Each structure stands twice: as C-alpha cells, then as structure tokens.
Amino acid sequence: MTDCIYLPKSVQDDIIAHAKDTLPNECCGYITGKGNAGMTVYPMTNVDASPVHFSFDPQDQFRVIKAARAKGEVPLVVYHSHPESPARLSNEDLRLLTDPEMVYVIVSLHNNAVDIKAYRINNRNVIPVMIREGGL
Amino acid sequence: MIIHINGEKETIEASLTVTQLLAHKQVKMPDMVSVELNGDILERQFFDTTIINDGDAVEFLYFMGGGQV
C-alpha cells in the first residue's frame, strides 16, 4: 500500500506561499502534526540564503520541535522548494536528508508552475508518498 | 539514573557518553545529528567525551539540508 500524508489545503497553500515569498532562494520548513496528518507549518530560515541549497539552523530546529511538542504535535514533514527544477529529490537531497522517519515535501516552481511531491528516504532509497488533501 | 530524551523520561542503567547514548537509541546516522544538552547545543567534537548525568535533558535531531543541484 502506498504511504500517504494528509496535508490540508491551507497547509499546502502556506508552503507554496513561503516558496514564492522566498524567491529567488529556496525556502524550507517543518510541518508538524499527529499520526500522518500535517497540521501546523513552521517556516524556517534558510541559513544558506541560496537559490540552489538550503540548511536549517539547528537552534531553530530545537525551538520548533519543542513548540510542536507543547501542542502535542511531532514533526512529520520537512519541506523545501526547488525554484528552478522539478519536484524530485536531488543528489544533494539524498546526501543530506537522512531521517528515515520524516516525509520530505518538495515545492517546485519550475517553469512558473507549482508542483508538490512527497517522499521518504531510507538508506538513500526514495519512496514516493501520496499527498492527500485533508486532515484529522 | 533518569534522564529526559527528546522530552521523554527514560531510565538508563549506566553513565553514557553522548556518542554511546545515540548508539543506545539506535540513531542510524549519528554524524548527521545535532545534540542539545540541558538547553545548549553541544559541538560534535565533544560527543565522545561528554557524559550524560542523572537528570540531564538531551535533545537530538537530524541536520536538515539539501538543494536542487
């Protein structure tokens, strides 16, 4: 059975807006929630401030994790944007995104079109995750 | 002794270094993990030598980075 993540339209709209607002650079952030339902978007600062790369600030990561925990939520998704390439995991993503528990969402703005896709990564194996609009 | 790991109270039998704790928690890629000890980020160079003490609060998470290239 295909793995899936539930992302309400409002959550998807928020991460698309974040991607557009951050142009020409890549945006990044967490989506926290419960079970497999994403509920809260935490836009993060891309400390690389780059159109082709992103890195989270670890101090900011710890802050968000604790804030989510206080709401009874856990980080389910790490999202980032690809301003000029498709919504697929790059070699750099595969090298650096190593948490097997996380769903990785990519917002592509390639060719002025919005595309969102989700994946898990386990030992550099890419597993597509279906995005369903909805939530708890 | 009792410590807090990622917000959860846990009992561990013996004193461990941070490196040993990550192994104990079966962290698959410890080189990609950031650690916070009692509210302060611990530099990686001290993972092998820092001992976890009773009552300590340890948080760890995976570094997140990537890009379209």
Short mmCIF file of C-alpha atoms in Angstrom, two decimals:
data_model
loop_
_atom_site.label_atom_id
_atom_site.label_comp_id
_atom_site.label_asym_id
_atom_site.label_seq_id
_atom_site.Cartn_x
_atom_site.Cartn_y
_atom_site.Cartn_z
CA MET A 1 0.00 0.00 0.00
CA THR A 2 1.32 3.45 -0.85
CA ASP A 3 2.32 5.56 2.12
CA CYS A 4 0.35 8.79 2.36
CA ILE A 5 0.43 12.09 4.22
CA TYR A 6 -2.63 14.25 4.80
CA LEU A 7 -2.00 17.94 4.16
CA PRO A 8 -4.98 20.32 4.35
CA LYS A 9 -5.28 22.83 1.53
CA SER A 10 -4.39 25.62 3.96
CA VAL A 11 -1.11 23.88 4.77
CA GLN A 12 -0.31 23.36 1.10
CA ASP A 13 -1.21 27.00 0.38
CA ASP A 14 1.10 28.15 3.20
CA ILE A 15 4.15 26.28 1.92
CA ILE A 16 3.50 27.41 -1.66
CA ALA A 17 3.28 31.00 -0.43
CA HIS A 18 6.51 30.51 1.53
CA ALA A 19 8.23 29.19 -1.60
CA LYS A 20 7.06 32.16 -3.67
CA ASP A 21 7.90 34.70 -0.96
CA THR A 22 11.43 33.35 -0.67
CA LEU A 23 12.26 33.55 -4.38
CA PRO A 24 14.83 33.57 -5.83
CA ASN A 25 16.10 31.46 -2.91
CA GLU A 26 14.96 28.09 -1.69
CA CYS A 27 12.59 28.08 1.28
CA CYS A 28 12.44 25.40 3.95
CA GLY A 29 10.44 24.46 7.00
CA TYR A 30 8.68 21.86 9.09
CA ILE A 31 5.09 20.65 9.04
CA THR A 32 4.07 19.17 12.36
CA GLY A 33 1.00 17.18 13.21
CA LYS A 34 -0.38 13.93 14.56
CA GLY A 35 -0.37 10.47 13.02
CA ASN A 36 0.02 11.12 9.32
CA ALA A 37 -1.92 14.39 9.32
CA GLY A 38 0.07 17.59 8.89
CA MET A 39 -1.45 20.44 10.86
CA THR A 40 0.98 23.28 11.53
CA VAL A 41 3.51 24.93 9.22
CA TYR A 42 6.72 26.25 10.74
CA PRO A 43 8.61 28.27 8.11
CA MET A 44 12.33 28.13 8.86
CA THR A 45 15.14 30.43 7.89
CA ASN A 46 17.29 29.03 5.11
CA VAL A 47 20.67 29.90 6.59
CA ASP A 48 22.28 29.28 3.18
CA ALA A 49 20.09 32.02 1.63
CA SER A 50 20.69 30.31 -1.71
CA PRO A 51 18.63 29.63 -4.86
CA VAL A 52 20.07 26.11 -5.05
CA HIS A 53 20.60 24.99 -1.45
CA PHE A 54 19.05 25.08 1.99
CA SER A 55 20.12 24.34 5.54
CA PHE A 56 18.15 24.59 8.75
CA ASP A 57 19.58 26.40 11.74
CA PRO A 58 19.87 23.65 14.42
CA GLN A 59 18.98 26.08 17.19
CA ASP A 60 15.81 26.98 15.30
CA GLN A 61 15.10 23.27 14.78
CA PHE A 62 15.20 22.58 18.51
CA ARG A 63 12.93 25.58 19.14
CA VAL A 64 10.32 24.33 16.67
CA ILE A 65 10.43 20.75 17.91
CA LYS A 66 9.76 21.92 21.45
CA ALA A 67 6.97 24.27 20.34
CA ALA A 68 5.32 21.42 18.42
CA ARG A 69 5.71 19.07 21.36
CA ALA A 70 3.97 21.61 23.62
CA LYS A 71 0.97 21.38 21.24
CA GLY A 72 1.04 17.59 21.25
CA GLU A 73 2.39 17.51 17.70
CA VAL A 74 5.51 15.97 16.19
CA PRO A 75 7.45 16.91 13.08
CA LEU A 76 6.09 14.89 10.18
CA VAL A 77 7.38 16.77 7.15
CA VAL A 78 10.46 18.71 6.14
CA TYR A 79 9.62 20.82 3.12
CA HIS A 80 11.79 22.86 0.82
CA SER A 81 11.41 24.48 -2.56
CA HIS A 82 13.08 23.96 -5.89
CA PRO A 83 12.70 27.33 -7.62
CA GLU A 84 14.13 26.19 -10.93
CA SER A 85 13.89 22.41 -11.02
CA PRO A 86 11.22 19.70 -10.79
CA ALA A 87 9.77 18.36 -7.54
CA ARG A 88 12.12 15.42 -7.29
CA LEU A 89 14.87 14.69 -4.82
CA SER A 90 18.27 15.83 -5.98
CA ASN A 91 21.53 14.03 -5.27
CA GLU A 92 22.24 16.71 -2.67
CA ASP A 93 18.87 15.99 -1.02
CA LEU A 94 19.70 12.29 -0.91
CA ARG A 95 23.11 13.04 0.58
CA LEU A 96 21.85 15.28 3.34
CA LEU A 97 18.26 14.26 4.12
CA THR A 98 18.80 11.20 6.26
CA ASP A 99 15.95 10.91 8.75
CA PRO A 100 14.01 7.78 7.76
CA GLU A 101 11.04 8.83 9.91
CA MET A 102 10.47 12.08 8.03
CA VAL A 103 8.37 12.81 4.94
CA TYR A 104 10.18 15.16 2.58
CA VAL A 105 7.99 17.52 0.58
CA ILE A 106 9.33 19.49 -2.36
CA VAL A 107 7.53 22.52 -3.75
CA SER A 108 8.66 23.09 -7.32
CA LEU A 109 8.12 26.43 -9.02
CA HIS A 110 9.84 25.22 -12.17
CA ASN A 111 8.62 26.93 -15.36
CA ASN A 112 6.23 29.12 -13.35
CA ALA A 113 4.13 26.09 -12.43
CA VAL A 114 3.52 24.81 -8.91
CA ASP A 115 4.09 21.13 -8.25
CA ILE A 116 4.25 19.45 -4.83
CA LYS A 117 5.53 15.94 -4.27
CA ALA A 118 6.39 13.94 -1.16
CA TYR A 119 8.91 11.20 -0.46
CA ARG A 120 10.53 9.18 2.25
CA ILE A 121 14.21 8.34 2.14
CA ASN A 122 15.56 5.17 3.69
CA ASN A 123 19.22 4.35 3.14
CA ARG A 124 19.16 6.61 0.08
CA ASN A 125 16.21 4.68 -1.32
CA VAL A 126 13.44 7.03 -2.41
CA ILE A 127 9.87 6.01 -1.61
CA PRO A 128 7.08 8.17 -3.08
CA VAL A 129 4.44 9.30 -0.60
CA MET A 130 0.95 10.25 -1.73
CA ILE A 131 -0.29 13.67 -0.63
CA ARG A 132 -3.95 13.74 0.27
CA GLU A 133 -5.83 16.91 0.95
CA GLY A 134 -7.38 16.57 4.34
CA GLY A 135 -6.59 16.08 7.97
CA LEU A 136 -7.84 14.84 11.29
CA MET B 1 19.60 7.12 36.50
CA ILE B 2 16.75 9.09 34.98
CA ILE B 3 17.24 11.45 32.06
CA HIS B 4 14.96 13.17 29.58
CA ILE B 5 15.46 12.28 25.94
CA ASN B 6 13.53 14.34 23.41
CA GLY B 7 11.05 15.25 26.11
CA GLU B 8 10.50 11.70 27.34
CA LYS B 9 11.68 10.46 30.72
CA GLU B 10 13.92 7.41 30.42
CA THR B 11 15.86 5.26 32.82
CA ILE B 12 19.32 4.15 31.77
CA GLU B 13 21.45 1.75 33.73
CA ALA B 14 24.86 3.34 33.46
CA SER B 15 26.54 6.60 32.63
CA LEU B 16 26.91 7.03 28.90
CA THR B 17 28.68 9.48 26.67
CA VAL B 18 26.59 11.31 24.10
CA THR B 19 28.02 9.05 21.40
CA GLN B 20 27.05 5.98 23.41
CA LEU B 21 23.58 7.38 24.04
CA LEU B 22 23.00 7.91 20.31
CA ALA B 23 24.06 4.30 19.72
CA HIS B 24 21.79 3.15 22.55
CA LYS B 25 18.90 4.97 20.86
CA GLN B 26 19.82 3.25 17.58
CA VAL B 27 20.36 6.51 15.73
CA LYS B 28 21.25 5.29 12.26
CA MET B 29 23.37 8.22 11.10
CA PRO B 30 24.86 9.91 14.19
CA ASP B 31 27.16 12.04 12.05
CA MET B 32 24.05 13.87 10.80
CA VAL B 33 22.60 14.55 14.24
CA SER B 34 22.61 17.77 16.26
CA VAL B 35 22.51 17.41 20.04
CA GLU B 36 21.28 19.80 22.69
CA LEU B 37 22.25 19.10 26.30
CA ASN B 38 20.33 20.95 29.00
CA GLY B 39 19.33 23.66 26.54
CA ASP B 40 22.71 24.23 24.93
CA ILE B 41 23.83 22.86 21.59
CA LEU B 42 26.76 20.50 22.03
CA GLU B 43 29.55 20.73 19.48
CA ARG B 44 30.14 17.43 17.72
CA GLN B 45 33.76 17.30 18.86
CA PHE B 46 32.51 16.77 22.42
CA PHE B 47 30.10 13.89 21.69
CA ASP B 48 32.72 11.27 22.63
CA THR B 49 33.76 12.88 25.88
CA THR B 50 30.59 14.39 27.31
CA ILE B 51 28.99 12.18 29.96
CA ILE B 52 25.24 12.23 30.46
CA ASN B 53 24.40 12.77 34.12
CA ASP B 54 21.33 11.97 36.17
CA GLY B 55 18.57 14.49 35.48
CA ASP B 56 20.06 15.75 32.20
CA ALA B 57 17.80 16.73 29.33
CA VAL B 58 19.08 15.59 25.95
CA GLU B 59 17.51 16.51 22.64
CA PHE B 60 18.73 15.24 19.32
CA LEU B 61 17.54 15.69 15.76
CA TYR B 62 18.78 15.24 12.25
CA PHE B 63 20.51 18.06 10.46
CA MET B 64 18.32 19.18 7.57
CA GLY B 65 19.75 20.46 4.36
CA GLY B 66 19.62 19.84 0.66
CA GLY B 67 19.05 21.59 -2.58
CA GLN B 68 18.04 21.38 -6.17
CA VAL B 69 21.53 20.77 -7.54
#
